[in-house]
PDB file of C-alpha atoms in Angstrom:
ATOM      1  CA  MET A  19       0.000   0.000   0.000  1.00 51.00           C
ATOM      2  CA  SER A  20       1.194   3.469  -0.858  1.00 60.00           C
ATOM      3  CA  VAL A  21       1.960   5.817   2.031  1.00 71.00           C
ATOM      4  CA  ARG A  22       1.503   8.862  -0.220  1.00 77.00           C
ATOM      5  CA  GLY A  23      -1.408   9.895  -2.417  1.00 84.00           C
ATOM      6  CA  ARG A  24      -0.618   8.272  -5.758  1.00 87.00           C
ATOM      7  CA  PHE A  25      -2.251   9.418  -8.971  1.00 88.00           C
ATOM      8  CA  GLU A  26      -3.790   6.334 -10.558  1.00 88.00           C
ATOM      9  CA  LEU A  27      -3.277   7.113 -14.231  1.00 91.00           C
ATOM     10  CA  ASP A  28      -2.769   5.142 -17.423  1.00 90.00           C
ATOM     11  CA  TYR A  29       0.814   6.233 -18.030  1.00 88.00           C
ATOM     12  CA  ASP A  30       0.932   4.172 -21.249  1.00 88.00           C
ATOM     13  CA  GLN A  31      -1.589   6.550 -22.835  1.00 91.00           C
ATOM     14  CA  LEU A  32       0.566   9.702 -22.805  1.00 93.00           C
ATOM     15  CA  PRO A  33      -0.134  12.453 -23.489  1.00 96.00           C
ATOM     16  CA  ILE A  34      -2.864  12.549 -20.857  1.00 96.00           C
ATOM     17  CA  ILE A  35      -4.740  15.310 -19.047  1.00 97.00           C
ATOM     18  CA  PHE A  36      -6.499  14.779 -15.734  1.00 95.00           C
ATOM     19  CA  GLU A  37      -8.376  16.922 -13.242  1.00 95.00           C
ATOM     20  CA  ALA A  38      -7.106  17.278  -9.694  1.00 93.00           C
ATOM     21  CA  GLN A  39      -8.474  19.045  -6.643  1.00 90.00           C
ATOM     22  CA  PHE A  40      -6.179  20.437  -3.955  1.00 86.00           C
ATOM     23  CA  GLY A  41      -8.220  21.947  -1.146  1.00 82.00           C
ATOM     24  CA  ASN A  42     -10.643  24.319  -2.862  1.00 87.00           C
ATOM     25  CA  GLN A  43      -8.481  24.647  -5.991  1.00 89.00           C
ATOM     26  CA  ASN A  44      -9.378  22.615  -9.099  1.00 93.00           C
ATOM     27  CA  VAL A  45      -6.726  22.294 -11.790  1.00 95.00           C
ATOM     28  CA  TYR A  46      -5.926  20.197 -14.818  1.00 97.00           C
ATOM     29  CA  ILE A  47      -2.556  18.539 -15.231  1.00 96.00           C
ATOM     30  CA  GLY A  48      -1.204  17.250 -18.513  1.00 97.00           C
ATOM     31  CA  LEU A  49       1.610  14.717 -18.734  1.00 97.00           C
ATOM     32  CA  ASN A  50       3.652  14.371 -21.904  1.00 97.00           C
ATOM     33  CA  TYR A  51       6.725  12.500 -23.108  1.00 96.00           C
ATOM     34  CA  ASN A  52       9.382  14.254 -25.173  1.00 95.00           C
ATOM     35  CA  GLU A  53      10.588  11.479 -27.467  1.00 94.00           C
ATOM     36  CA  SER A  54      13.632  13.326 -28.834  1.00 95.00           C
ATOM     37  CA  GLY A  55      14.845  14.463 -25.394  1.00 95.00           C
ATOM     38  CA  GLN A  56      13.610  11.304 -23.640  1.00 94.00           C
ATOM     39  CA  PHE A  57      12.018  13.086 -20.703  1.00 96.00           C
ATOM     40  CA  PHE A  58       8.548  13.743 -19.287  1.00 97.00           C
ATOM     41  CA  THR A  59       6.891  17.120 -18.872  1.00 97.00           C
ATOM     42  CA  ALA A  60       3.858  18.399 -16.996  1.00 96.00           C
ATOM     43  CA  ASP A  61       1.461  21.162 -18.003  1.00 97.00           C
ATOM     44  CA  LEU A  62      -0.717  22.987 -15.496  1.00 96.00           C
ATOM     45  CA  TYR A  63      -4.068  24.518 -16.399  1.00 97.00           C
ATOM     46  CA  ASP A  64      -6.454  26.436 -14.166  1.00 95.00           C
ATOM     47  CA  SER A  65     -10.082  25.404 -13.572  1.00 94.00           C
ATOM     48  CA  ASP A  66     -11.120  27.164 -16.802  1.00 96.00           C
ATOM     49  CA  PHE A  67      -8.489  25.152 -18.685  1.00 96.00           C
ATOM     50  CA  GLN A  68      -6.304  28.202 -19.245  1.00 96.00           C
ATOM     51  CA  PRO A  69      -2.553  27.431 -19.327  1.00 97.00           C
ATOM     52  CA  VAL A  70      -0.632  28.372 -16.179  1.00 95.00           C
ATOM     53  CA  VAL A  71       2.684  26.523 -16.659  1.00 95.00           C
ATOM     54  CA  MET A  72       3.577  24.560 -19.756  1.00 96.00           C
ATOM     55  CA  GLY A  73       6.362  22.049 -20.277  1.00 96.00           C
ATOM     56  CA  GLU A  74       7.713  21.687 -16.716  1.00 95.00           C
ATOM     57  CA  ARG A  75      10.230  18.842 -16.850  1.00 96.00           C
ATOM     58  CA  LEU A  76       9.591  16.012 -14.386  1.00 97.00           C
ATOM     59  CA  VAL A  77      12.687  15.264 -12.313  1.00 97.00           C
ATOM     60  CA  TYR A  78      12.783  12.164 -10.132  1.00 97.00           C
ATOM     61  CA  GLY A  79      12.294  13.070  -6.465  1.00 94.00           C
ATOM     62  CA  LYS A  80      11.814  16.790  -7.166  1.00 95.00           C
ATOM     63  CA  ARG A  81       8.606  18.743  -6.613  1.00 94.00           C
ATOM     64  CA  LEU A  82       6.838  20.024  -9.710  1.00 94.00           C
ATOM     65  CA  TRP A  83       6.781  23.792 -10.122  1.00 91.00           C
ATOM     66  CA  ARG A  84       9.211  24.139  -7.215  1.00 88.00           C
ATOM     67  CA  ARG A  85      10.764  27.312  -8.648  1.00 87.00           C
ATOM     68  CA  LEU A  86       7.489  29.171  -9.110  1.00 86.00           C
ATOM     69  CA  VAL A  87       5.701  31.533  -6.780  1.00 85.00           C
ATOM     70  CA  ASP A  88       2.322  32.082  -8.397  1.00 84.00           C
ATOM     71  CA  PRO A  89      -1.165  32.012  -6.839  1.00 83.00           C
ATOM     72  CA  GLU A  90      -2.350  29.846  -9.775  1.00 86.00           C
ATOM     73  CA  VAL A  91       0.152  27.096  -8.876  1.00 88.00           C
ATOM     74  CA  PRO A  92      -1.201  24.736  -6.183  1.00 85.00           C
ATOM     75  CA  LYS A  93       0.658  24.856  -2.898  1.00 84.00           C
ATOM     76  CA  ILE A  94       1.057  21.099  -2.872  1.00 86.00           C
ATOM     77  CA  ASP A  95       4.040  18.863  -3.434  1.00 89.00           C
ATOM     78  CA  LEU A  96       3.643  16.705  -6.547  1.00 92.00           C
ATOM     79  CA  VAL A  97       6.659  14.452  -6.956  1.00 94.00           C
ATOM     80  CA  PRO A  98       7.555  11.610  -9.326  1.00 95.00           C
ATOM     81  CA  LEU A  99       9.158   8.863  -7.243  1.00 94.00           C
ATOM     82  CA  ASP A 100       9.395   5.194  -6.352  1.00 94.00           C
ATOM     83  CA  GLU A 101       8.284   4.520  -2.776  1.00 90.00           C
ATOM     84  CA  ALA A 102      10.417   1.366  -2.702  1.00 90.00           C
ATOM     85  CA  ASN A 103      13.503   3.552  -3.310  1.00 91.00           C
ATOM     86  CA  LYS A 104      14.846   1.228  -6.007  1.00 93.00           C
ATOM     87  CA  GLU A 105      14.801   3.799  -8.812  1.00 95.00           C
ATOM     88  CA  THR A 106      16.905   6.932  -9.130  1.00 95.00           C
ATOM     89  CA  ALA A 107      15.468   8.380 -12.349  1.00 96.00           C
ATOM     90  CA  ILE A 108      12.192   8.627 -14.196  1.00 96.00           C
ATOM     91  CA  THR A 109      12.273   6.775 -17.520  1.00 95.00           C
ATOM     92  CA  LYS A 110       9.865   5.575 -20.180  1.00 94.00           C
ATOM     93  CA  ASP A 111      10.409   2.021 -18.888  1.00 94.00           C
ATOM     94  CA  ASN A 112       9.631   2.723 -15.224  1.00 95.00           C
ATOM     95  CA  PHE A 113       7.050   5.568 -15.240  1.00 95.00           C
ATOM     96  CA  GLY A 114       3.731   4.008 -14.303  1.00 93.00           C
ATOM     97  CA  LYS A 115       5.370   0.735 -13.274  1.00 94.00           C
ATOM     98  CA  THR A 116       7.679   1.547 -10.360  1.00 95.00           C
ATOM     99  CA  VAL A 117       7.787   5.355 -10.542  1.00 96.00           C
ATOM    100  CA  PHE A 118       4.511   7.233 -10.134  1.00 94.00           C
ATOM    101  CA  LEU A 119       3.357  10.800  -9.638  1.00 94.00           C
ATOM    102  CA  TYR A 120       2.560  11.273  -5.952  1.00 92.00           C
ATOM    103  CA  GLN A 121       1.074  13.969  -3.800  1.00 89.00           C
ATOM    104  CA  ASP A 122       3.916  14.042  -1.303  1.00 78.00           C
ATOM    105  CA  THR A 123       1.771  14.020   1.813  1.00 74.00           C
ATOM    106  CA  LEU A 124       1.976  10.924   3.955  1.00 61.00           C
ATOM    107  CA  ILE A 125      -1.252   8.972   4.352  1.00 54.00           C
ATOM    108  CA  LEU A 126      -1.649   7.586   7.862  1.00 49.00           C
ATOM    109  CA  SER A 127      -3.384   4.312   8.551  1.00 48.00           C
ATOM    110  CA  ASP A 128      -6.413   4.355  10.868  1.00 49.00           C
ATOM    111  CA  GLU A 129      -4.221   2.987  13.668  1.00 52.00           C
ATOM    112  CA  GLU A 130      -1.522   5.621  13.092  1.00 47.00           C
ATOM    113  CA  GLU A 131      -4.144   8.380  13.124  1.00 46.00           C
ATOM    114  CA  ALA A 132      -5.656   7.051  16.350  1.00 44.00           C
ATOM    115  CA  ASN A 133      -2.221   7.007  18.006  1.00 47.00           C
ATOM    116  CA  GLY A 134      -1.573  10.560  16.863  1.00 50.00           C
TER     117      GLY A 134
END
């Protein structure tokens, strides 16, 4: 079981766009693969599907949009990673198999929540 909020997506169907809600902020996120550069990118759209950030490169273990201070960018940590810590990079072979896009907020079990 994942200890972080994992986006359950069909990574084999890139490019994809999905809706996400963070608190009271709805956004759309697009994931793409750059075949010539062999890397993944993410696009961020607001709730009206207007572009906010386009072509942000996904870096293993690094928060998306980490260099931006913009009220349109969700204040949430979205990170591509492997919770088993076996991978060190995001590749076409491992994205959606061992590396996933996570909301980097730990999810506590019912017992952990009860114990505070």
